[in-house]
Amino acid sequence: MLGRVNHIAIAVPDLAAATASYRDTLGARVSQPQVLPEHGVTVVFVELPNTKVELLEPLGEYSPIAAFLEKNPSGGMHHICYEVSDIIAAREQLVKSGARMLGSGEPQTGAHGKPVLFLHPKDFFGTLIELEQI
Amino acid sequence: MLGRVNHIAIAVPDLAAATASYRDTLGARVSQPQVLPEHGVTVVFVELPNTKVELLEPLGEYSPIAAFLEKNPSGGMHHICYEVSDIIAAREQLVKSGARMLGSGEPQTGAHGKPVLFLHPKDFFGTLIELEQI
């Protein structure tokens, strides 16, 4: 089921400082910030040769990463996103195995405009997993 | 400086259960467990098309992931490893930027038999970064 690692998401309290750190200290190629009000984050993409890291800063009152940053004020690794070819088939297989989805269990349109699902971290050893249909 | 994402490391309290979950529930290709007493972990590689996830279980009394699992008993994302072509040049650039290494600051032989350095998570927004010379 799991395809490529699409991205590793890192929540940060200060996106400008984190971007500067990845660009200047770590010498990585970084994008311009993209403001995604409907997802409650501003994101900068760190482009690596085989995948990308997404630096996420909370945006607005109801950001989905606000609680994480309250627990981890310096920031930290938030989730890992795997590509799947058929998200409905993936969901069926997961539900059969007893794995739980976050939210309604219906795929939502993710930050890249593709259908996504988030799996409950309690079912995957503390790791929040996003599946994205590519 | 940063090259490919070599692996994402996930610490787990029960390697057999986590391996079964990635293999059977998530449908990924997983390796046999490899016991690495000199690194204080047992590791299973989850092979994705573009990178790998390493599931780590503590081994022995002084495992480097023991403290993490005390704080996060269910497990969680532990570090991200980037490839660099010249670890000494990378270190020089990092030290110039004020970034701190864990331990002595001298590259150690990592779990893949290559020179590695770990960067202080406080300097990188709560993310533990491993650099591996490839």
Short mmCIF file of C-alpha atoms in Angstrom, two decimals, chain B:
data_model
loop_
_atom_site.label_atom_id
_atom_site.label_comp_id
_atom_site.label_asym_id
_atom_site.label_seq_id
_atom_site.Cartn_x
_atom_site.Cartn_y
_atom_site.Cartn_z
CA MET B 1 24.96 20.66 2.16
CA LEU B 2 21.88 18.47 2.72
CA GLY B 3 21.56 15.60 0.28
CA ARG B 4 18.98 12.81 0.17
CA VAL B 5 16.87 11.88 3.16
CA ASN B 6 18.61 8.61 4.01
CA HIS B 7 16.02 7.54 6.57
CA ILE B 8 13.42 8.63 9.07
CA ALA B 9 13.91 6.90 12.41
CA ILE B 10 10.92 5.93 14.53
CA ALA B 11 11.43 4.67 18.08
CA VAL B 12 8.99 1.95 19.13
CA PRO B 13 8.50 0.04 22.37
CA ASP B 14 7.69 -3.26 20.62
CA LEU B 15 9.58 -3.91 17.41
CA ALA B 16 7.75 -7.11 16.50
CA ALA B 17 4.36 -5.43 16.77
CA ALA B 18 5.50 -2.36 14.83
CA THR B 19 7.03 -4.51 12.10
CA ALA B 20 3.79 -6.47 11.76
CA SER B 21 1.84 -3.22 11.55
CA TYR B 22 4.00 -1.74 8.77
CA ARG B 23 4.05 -5.06 6.89
CA ASP B 24 0.47 -6.25 7.31
CA THR B 25 -1.62 -3.13 7.96
CA LEU B 26 0.34 -0.64 5.84
CA GLY B 27 1.52 -3.14 3.23
CA ALA B 28 5.18 -2.10 3.24
CA ARG B 29 8.28 -4.20 2.61
CA VAL B 30 10.17 -4.75 5.87
CA SER B 31 13.56 -6.29 6.60
CA GLN B 32 14.51 -8.89 9.16
CA PRO B 33 15.43 -7.32 12.52
CA GLN B 34 19.10 -6.42 12.86
CA VAL B 35 20.59 -6.46 16.33
CA LEU B 36 23.13 -3.66 16.79
CA PRO B 37 24.53 -3.96 20.32
CA GLU B 38 27.19 -1.30 19.69
CA HIS B 39 24.38 1.17 18.87
CA GLY B 40 22.00 0.05 21.59
CA VAL B 41 19.15 -0.71 19.22
CA THR B 42 17.51 -3.43 17.21
CA VAL B 43 16.38 -2.08 13.85
CA VAL B 44 13.95 -3.07 11.13
CA PHE B 45 14.12 -1.27 7.79
CA VAL B 46 10.86 -0.32 6.09
CA GLU B 47 11.78 0.00 2.42
CA LEU B 48 9.90 2.72 0.54
CA PRO B 49 10.52 3.52 -3.15
CA ASN B 50 12.49 6.71 -2.43
CA THR B 51 13.87 6.33 1.09
CA LYS B 52 13.46 4.18 4.18
CA VAL B 53 11.95 4.28 7.62
CA GLU B 54 13.93 2.67 10.43
CA LEU B 55 11.97 1.20 13.31
CA LEU B 56 14.19 1.25 16.40
CA GLU B 57 13.71 -0.71 19.61
CA PRO B 58 16.01 -0.13 22.59
CA LEU B 59 18.64 -2.79 23.23
CA GLY B 60 20.63 -3.11 26.43
CA GLU B 61 20.89 -0.84 29.42
CA TYR B 62 22.25 2.29 27.78
CA SER B 63 20.19 2.57 24.64
CA PRO B 64 20.32 6.07 23.09
CA ILE B 65 16.56 5.89 22.54
CA ALA B 66 15.63 4.86 26.10
CA ALA B 67 15.05 8.43 27.33
CA PHE B 68 12.92 9.22 24.29
CA LEU B 69 10.70 6.21 24.97
CA GLU B 70 10.40 7.16 28.63
CA LYS B 71 8.98 10.52 27.50
CA ASN B 72 6.99 8.95 24.65
CA PRO B 73 6.01 5.47 25.83
CA SER B 74 3.98 4.68 22.68
CA GLY B 75 6.93 5.63 20.47
CA GLY B 76 7.30 8.39 17.91
CA MET B 77 9.46 9.98 15.26
CA HIS B 78 12.98 10.14 16.69
CA HIS B 79 15.26 11.65 14.06
CA ILE B 80 15.77 12.34 10.38
CA CYS B 81 19.00 11.42 8.62
CA TYR B 82 20.33 13.41 5.69
CA GLU B 83 23.19 12.36 3.46
CA VAL B 84 26.18 14.67 3.04
CA SER B 85 29.13 14.16 0.73
CA ASP B 86 31.81 15.43 3.16
CA ILE B 87 30.99 15.27 6.85
CA ILE B 88 34.05 17.24 7.96
CA ALA B 89 33.23 20.10 5.58
CA ALA B 90 29.61 19.93 6.77
CA ARG B 91 30.74 20.14 10.39
CA GLU B 92 32.95 23.14 9.69
CA GLN B 93 30.11 25.00 8.05
CA LEU B 94 27.76 24.10 10.93
CA VAL B 95 30.21 25.15 13.64
CA LYS B 96 30.76 28.47 11.82
CA SER B 97 26.99 29.00 11.92
CA GLY B 98 26.96 28.33 15.68
CA ALA B 99 25.22 24.93 15.47
CA ARG B 100 26.12 22.36 18.11
CA MET B 101 26.88 18.66 17.68
CA LEU B 102 25.88 16.02 20.20
CA GLY B 103 28.70 14.18 21.96
CA SER B 104 32.33 14.93 21.17
CA GLY B 105 31.63 16.54 17.80
CA GLU B 106 33.82 13.92 16.14
CA PRO B 107 32.07 11.78 13.51
CA GLN B 108 31.25 8.32 14.81
CA THR B 109 30.63 5.16 12.82
CA GLY B 110 26.88 4.94 12.44
CA ALA B 111 24.55 1.98 12.17
CA HIS B 112 25.29 1.64 8.42
CA GLY B 113 29.07 1.67 8.94
CA LYS B 114 29.44 5.25 7.65
CA PRO B 115 30.62 8.38 9.52
CA VAL B 116 27.75 10.20 11.20
CA LEU B 117 27.16 13.27 13.34
CA PHE B 118 24.06 14.25 15.33
CA LEU B 119 23.08 17.91 15.55
CA HIS B 120 21.56 19.41 18.67
CA PRO B 121 17.75 19.48 18.34
CA LYS B 122 17.64 22.82 20.19
CA ASP B 123 19.42 24.40 17.23
CA PHE B 124 16.96 22.92 14.73
CA PHE B 125 13.49 23.59 16.12
CA GLY B 126 13.12 20.40 18.13
CA THR B 127 14.21 18.04 15.34
CA LEU B 128 17.12 15.69 15.95
CA ILE B 129 19.15 15.66 12.71
CA GLU B 130 21.69 12.98 11.80
CA LEU B 131 24.17 13.65 9.01
CA GLU B 132 25.66 10.62 7.30
CA GLN B 133 28.56 10.73 4.88
CA ILE B 134 27.71 8.73 1.76
#
